[in-house]
Amino acid sequence: QVQLVESGGGLVQPGGSLRLSCAASTRTFSRSTMGWFRQAPGKDRIFVAAISWNYATNYADSVQGRFIISRDNAKNTVNLQMNNLKPEDTAVYYCAARPGIVAVTTADQYDYWGQGTQVTVSS
């Protein structure tokens, strides 16, 4: 049984920053791959970033250079630092987890999902 709880969403202006956090309730967190996905209204859920058990990272092209994913195994937490936010970043952001060593980018390879947190970028 794995539970994921996202937090940190909110309303920010374009160019602003926001830090999302995902708390995981699993004893094997350190051996899991964690990912962030997002879904805008009327659109598919798409990959944002992922981090493997050995801290290898993977980013979508649209967020490369702006977002930073990190994890704290001692706290069973994965974070997403979002900088220089754009209106097109507006979406519900979901934390996801899967057992494995590879930071995969496809949603169907993740086994556990949080409820999501809303991020709105608007002036």
PDB file of C-alpha atoms in Angstrom:
ATOM      1  CA  GLN A   1       0.000   0.000   0.000  1.00  0.00           C
ATOM      2  CA  VAL A   2       1.529   3.256  -1.200  1.00  0.00           C
ATOM      3  CA  GLN A   3       0.054   6.674  -0.674  1.00  0.00           C
ATOM      4  CA  LEU A   4       1.246   9.819  -2.393  1.00  0.00           C
ATOM      5  CA  VAL A   5       0.206  13.289  -1.325  1.00  0.00           C
ATOM      6  CA  GLU A   6       1.091  16.355  -3.351  1.00  0.00           C
ATOM      7  CA  SER A   7       1.307  19.850  -1.966  1.00  0.00           C
ATOM      8  CA  GLY A   8       2.590  23.260  -2.925  1.00  0.00           C
ATOM      9  CA  GLY A   9       0.310  24.129  -5.795  1.00  0.00           C
ATOM     10  CA  GLY A  10      -1.211  27.529  -6.171  1.00  0.00           C
ATOM     11  CA  LEU A  11      -1.519  30.653  -8.247  1.00  0.00           C
ATOM     12  CA  VAL A  12       1.595  32.396  -9.497  1.00  0.00           C
ATOM     13  CA  GLN A  13       2.358  35.067 -12.035  1.00  0.00           C
ATOM     14  CA  PRO A  14       4.275  34.311 -15.221  1.00  0.00           C
ATOM     15  CA  GLY A  15       7.974  34.222 -14.484  1.00  0.00           C
ATOM     16  CA  GLY A  16       7.384  33.240 -10.906  1.00  0.00           C
ATOM     17  CA  SER A  17       8.420  30.120  -9.063  1.00  0.00           C
ATOM     18  CA  LEU A  18       6.655  27.397  -7.202  1.00  0.00           C
ATOM     19  CA  ARG A  19       7.845  24.328  -5.354  1.00  0.00           C
ATOM     20  CA  LEU A  20       5.770  21.185  -5.332  1.00  0.00           C
ATOM     21  CA  SER A  21       6.266  18.405  -2.869  1.00  0.00           C
ATOM     22  CA  CYS A  22       5.105  14.821  -2.791  1.00  0.00           C
ATOM     23  CA  ALA A  23       5.134  12.788   0.385  1.00  0.00           C
ATOM     24  CA  ALA A  24       5.226   9.044  -0.068  1.00  0.00           C
ATOM     25  CA  SER A  25       4.250   6.412   2.441  1.00  0.00           C
ATOM     26  CA  THR A  26       6.402   3.493   1.442  1.00  0.00           C
ATOM     27  CA  ARG A  27       9.254   1.694   3.097  1.00  0.00           C
ATOM     28  CA  THR A  28      10.899   1.164  -0.269  1.00  0.00           C
ATOM     29  CA  PHE A  29      10.869   4.787  -1.364  1.00  0.00           C
ATOM     30  CA  SER A  30      14.621   4.848  -1.841  1.00  0.00           C
ATOM     31  CA  ARG A  31      14.336   2.040  -4.378  1.00  0.00           C
ATOM     32  CA  SER A  32      11.502   3.623  -6.312  1.00  0.00           C
ATOM     33  CA  THR A  33      11.403   5.873  -9.309  1.00  0.00           C
ATOM     34  CA  MET A  34       9.381   9.018  -8.773  1.00  0.00           C
ATOM     35  CA  GLY A  35       7.803  11.113 -11.455  1.00  0.00           C
ATOM     36  CA  TRP A  36       5.758  14.221 -12.021  1.00  0.00           C
ATOM     37  CA  PHE A  37       3.066  14.446 -14.658  1.00  0.00           C
ATOM     38  CA  ARG A  38       0.593  17.165 -15.458  1.00  0.00           C
ATOM     39  CA  GLN A  39      -2.759  17.426 -17.116  1.00  0.00           C
ATOM     40  CA  ALA A  40      -4.409  20.553 -18.418  1.00  0.00           C
ATOM     41  CA  PRO A  41      -8.166  20.738 -19.016  1.00  0.00           C
ATOM     42  CA  GLY A  42      -9.127  18.867 -22.154  1.00  0.00           C
ATOM     43  CA  LYS A  43      -5.637  17.526 -22.684  1.00  0.00           C
ATOM     44  CA  ASP A  44      -3.757  14.316 -22.027  1.00  0.00           C
ATOM     45  CA  ARG A  45      -1.677  13.684 -18.974  1.00  0.00           C
ATOM     46  CA  ILE A  46       1.910  14.274 -19.978  1.00  0.00           C
ATOM     47  CA  PHE A  47       5.314  13.661 -18.528  1.00  0.00           C
ATOM     48  CA  VAL A  48       7.118  16.448 -16.713  1.00  0.00           C
ATOM     49  CA  ALA A  49      10.064  15.016 -14.819  1.00  0.00           C
ATOM     50  CA  ALA A  50      11.302  11.871 -13.145  1.00  0.00           C
ATOM     51  CA  ILE A  51      14.059  10.828 -10.813  1.00  0.00           C
ATOM     52  CA  SER A  52      15.376   7.325 -10.287  1.00  0.00           C
ATOM     53  CA  TRP A  53      16.555   5.574  -7.168  1.00  0.00           C
ATOM     54  CA  ASN A  54      20.136   6.594  -7.941  1.00  0.00           C
ATOM     55  CA  TYR A  55      19.166  10.224  -8.628  1.00  0.00           C
ATOM     56  CA  ALA A  56      19.285  10.064 -12.393  1.00  0.00           C
ATOM     57  CA  THR A  57      16.816  12.579 -13.787  1.00  0.00           C
ATOM     58  CA  ASN A  58      14.717  12.970 -16.874  1.00  0.00           C
ATOM     59  CA  TYR A  59      12.840  16.074 -18.024  1.00  0.00           C
ATOM     60  CA  ALA A  60      10.334  16.912 -20.670  1.00  0.00           C
ATOM     61  CA  ASP A  61      11.712  19.279 -23.272  1.00  0.00           C
ATOM     62  CA  SER A  62       9.121  21.870 -22.351  1.00  0.00           C
ATOM     63  CA  VAL A  63      10.456  22.205 -18.802  1.00  0.00           C
ATOM     64  CA  GLN A  64      14.143  21.520 -19.332  1.00  0.00           C
ATOM     65  CA  GLY A  65      16.197  24.241 -17.728  1.00  0.00           C
ATOM     66  CA  ARG A  66      13.257  25.591 -15.745  1.00  0.00           C
ATOM     67  CA  PHE A  67      12.189  22.730 -13.509  1.00  0.00           C
ATOM     68  CA  ILE A  68      14.316  20.718 -11.117  1.00  0.00           C
ATOM     69  CA  ILE A  69      13.252  17.424  -9.619  1.00  0.00           C
ATOM     70  CA  SER A  70      14.844  16.190  -6.429  1.00  0.00           C
ATOM     71  CA  ARG A  71      14.242  13.625  -3.746  1.00  0.00           C
ATOM     72  CA  ASP A  72      14.949  13.238  -0.076  1.00  0.00           C
ATOM     73  CA  ASN A  73      14.987   9.566   0.776  1.00  0.00           C
ATOM     74  CA  ALA A  74      15.253  10.254   4.486  1.00  0.00           C
ATOM     75  CA  LYS A  75      11.930  12.071   4.350  1.00  0.00           C
ATOM     76  CA  ASN A  76      10.294   9.965   1.633  1.00  0.00           C
ATOM     77  CA  THR A  77       9.725  13.109  -0.368  1.00  0.00           C
ATOM     78  CA  VAL A  78      10.108  14.116  -3.978  1.00  0.00           C
ATOM     79  CA  ASN A  79      10.075  17.767  -4.976  1.00  0.00           C
ATOM     80  CA  LEU A  80       9.617  19.735  -8.130  1.00  0.00           C
ATOM     81  CA  GLN A  81      11.092  23.208  -8.163  1.00  0.00           C
ATOM     82  CA  MET A  82       9.420  25.150 -10.934  1.00  0.00           C
ATOM     83  CA  ASN A  83      11.067  28.344 -12.095  1.00  0.00           C
ATOM     84  CA  ASN A  84      10.219  30.860 -14.774  1.00  0.00           C
ATOM     85  CA  LEU A  85       6.694  29.566 -14.930  1.00  0.00           C
ATOM     86  CA  LYS A  86       4.647  30.120 -18.042  1.00  0.00           C
ATOM     87  CA  PRO A  87       0.886  30.164 -18.585  1.00  0.00           C
ATOM     88  CA  GLU A  88       1.196  26.907 -20.501  1.00  0.00           C
ATOM     89  CA  ASP A  89       2.463  25.276 -17.315  1.00  0.00           C
ATOM     90  CA  THR A  90      -1.022  25.615 -15.877  1.00  0.00           C
ATOM     91  CA  ALA A  91      -2.295  22.147 -15.052  1.00  0.00           C
ATOM     92  CA  VAL A  92      -2.998  19.687 -12.322  1.00  0.00           C
ATOM     93  CA  TYR A  93       0.316  18.182 -11.314  1.00  0.00           C
ATOM     94  CA  TYR A  94       0.434  14.568 -10.247  1.00  0.00           C
ATOM     95  CA  CYS A  95       3.078  12.723  -8.333  1.00  0.00           C
ATOM     96  CA  ALA A  96       3.673   9.137  -9.377  1.00  0.00           C
ATOM     97  CA  ALA A  97       5.785   6.243  -8.188  1.00  0.00           C
ATOM     98  CA  ARG A  98       6.936   2.911  -9.499  1.00  0.00           C
ATOM     99  CA  PRO A  99       9.293   0.206  -8.321  1.00  0.00           C
ATOM    100  CA  GLY A 100      12.333   0.193 -10.502  1.00  0.00           C
ATOM    101  CA  ILE A 101      15.622   1.831 -11.259  1.00  0.00           C
ATOM    102  CA  VAL A 102      14.861   3.687 -14.467  1.00  0.00           C
ATOM    103  CA  ALA A 103      13.320   7.141 -14.630  1.00  0.00           C
ATOM    104  CA  VAL A 104      10.724   6.221 -17.214  1.00  0.00           C
ATOM    105  CA  THR A 105       8.559   8.811 -18.907  1.00  0.00           C
ATOM    106  CA  THR A 106       5.363   6.938 -19.723  1.00  0.00           C
ATOM    107  CA  ALA A 107       2.449   7.209 -17.354  1.00  0.00           C
ATOM    108  CA  ASP A 108       1.334   3.615 -17.766  1.00  0.00           C
ATOM    109  CA  GLN A 109       4.572   2.410 -16.233  1.00  0.00           C
ATOM    110  CA  TYR A 110       3.841   4.080 -12.929  1.00  0.00           C
ATOM    111  CA  ASP A 111       1.879   2.150 -10.362  1.00  0.00           C
ATOM    112  CA  TYR A 112       0.898   4.734  -7.779  1.00  0.00           C
ATOM    113  CA  TRP A 113      -0.540   8.203  -8.121  1.00  0.00           C
ATOM    114  CA  GLY A 114      -1.395  11.105  -5.935  1.00  0.00           C
ATOM    115  CA  GLN A 115      -4.586  13.111  -6.185  1.00  0.00           C
ATOM    116  CA  GLY A 116      -2.897  16.032  -7.857  1.00  0.00           C
ATOM    117  CA  THR A 117      -2.317  19.659  -7.007  1.00  0.00           C
ATOM    118  CA  GLN A 118      -3.435  22.601  -9.100  1.00  0.00           C
ATOM    119  CA  VAL A 119      -0.860  24.966 -10.519  1.00  0.00           C
ATOM    120  CA  THR A 120      -2.165  28.088 -12.185  1.00  0.00           C
ATOM    121  CA  VAL A 121       0.141  30.532 -13.913  1.00  0.00           C
ATOM    122  CA  SER A 122      -1.659  33.731 -14.730  1.00  0.00           C
ATOM    123  CA  SER A 123      -1.299  37.462 -14.454  1.00  0.00           C
TER     124      SER A 123
END
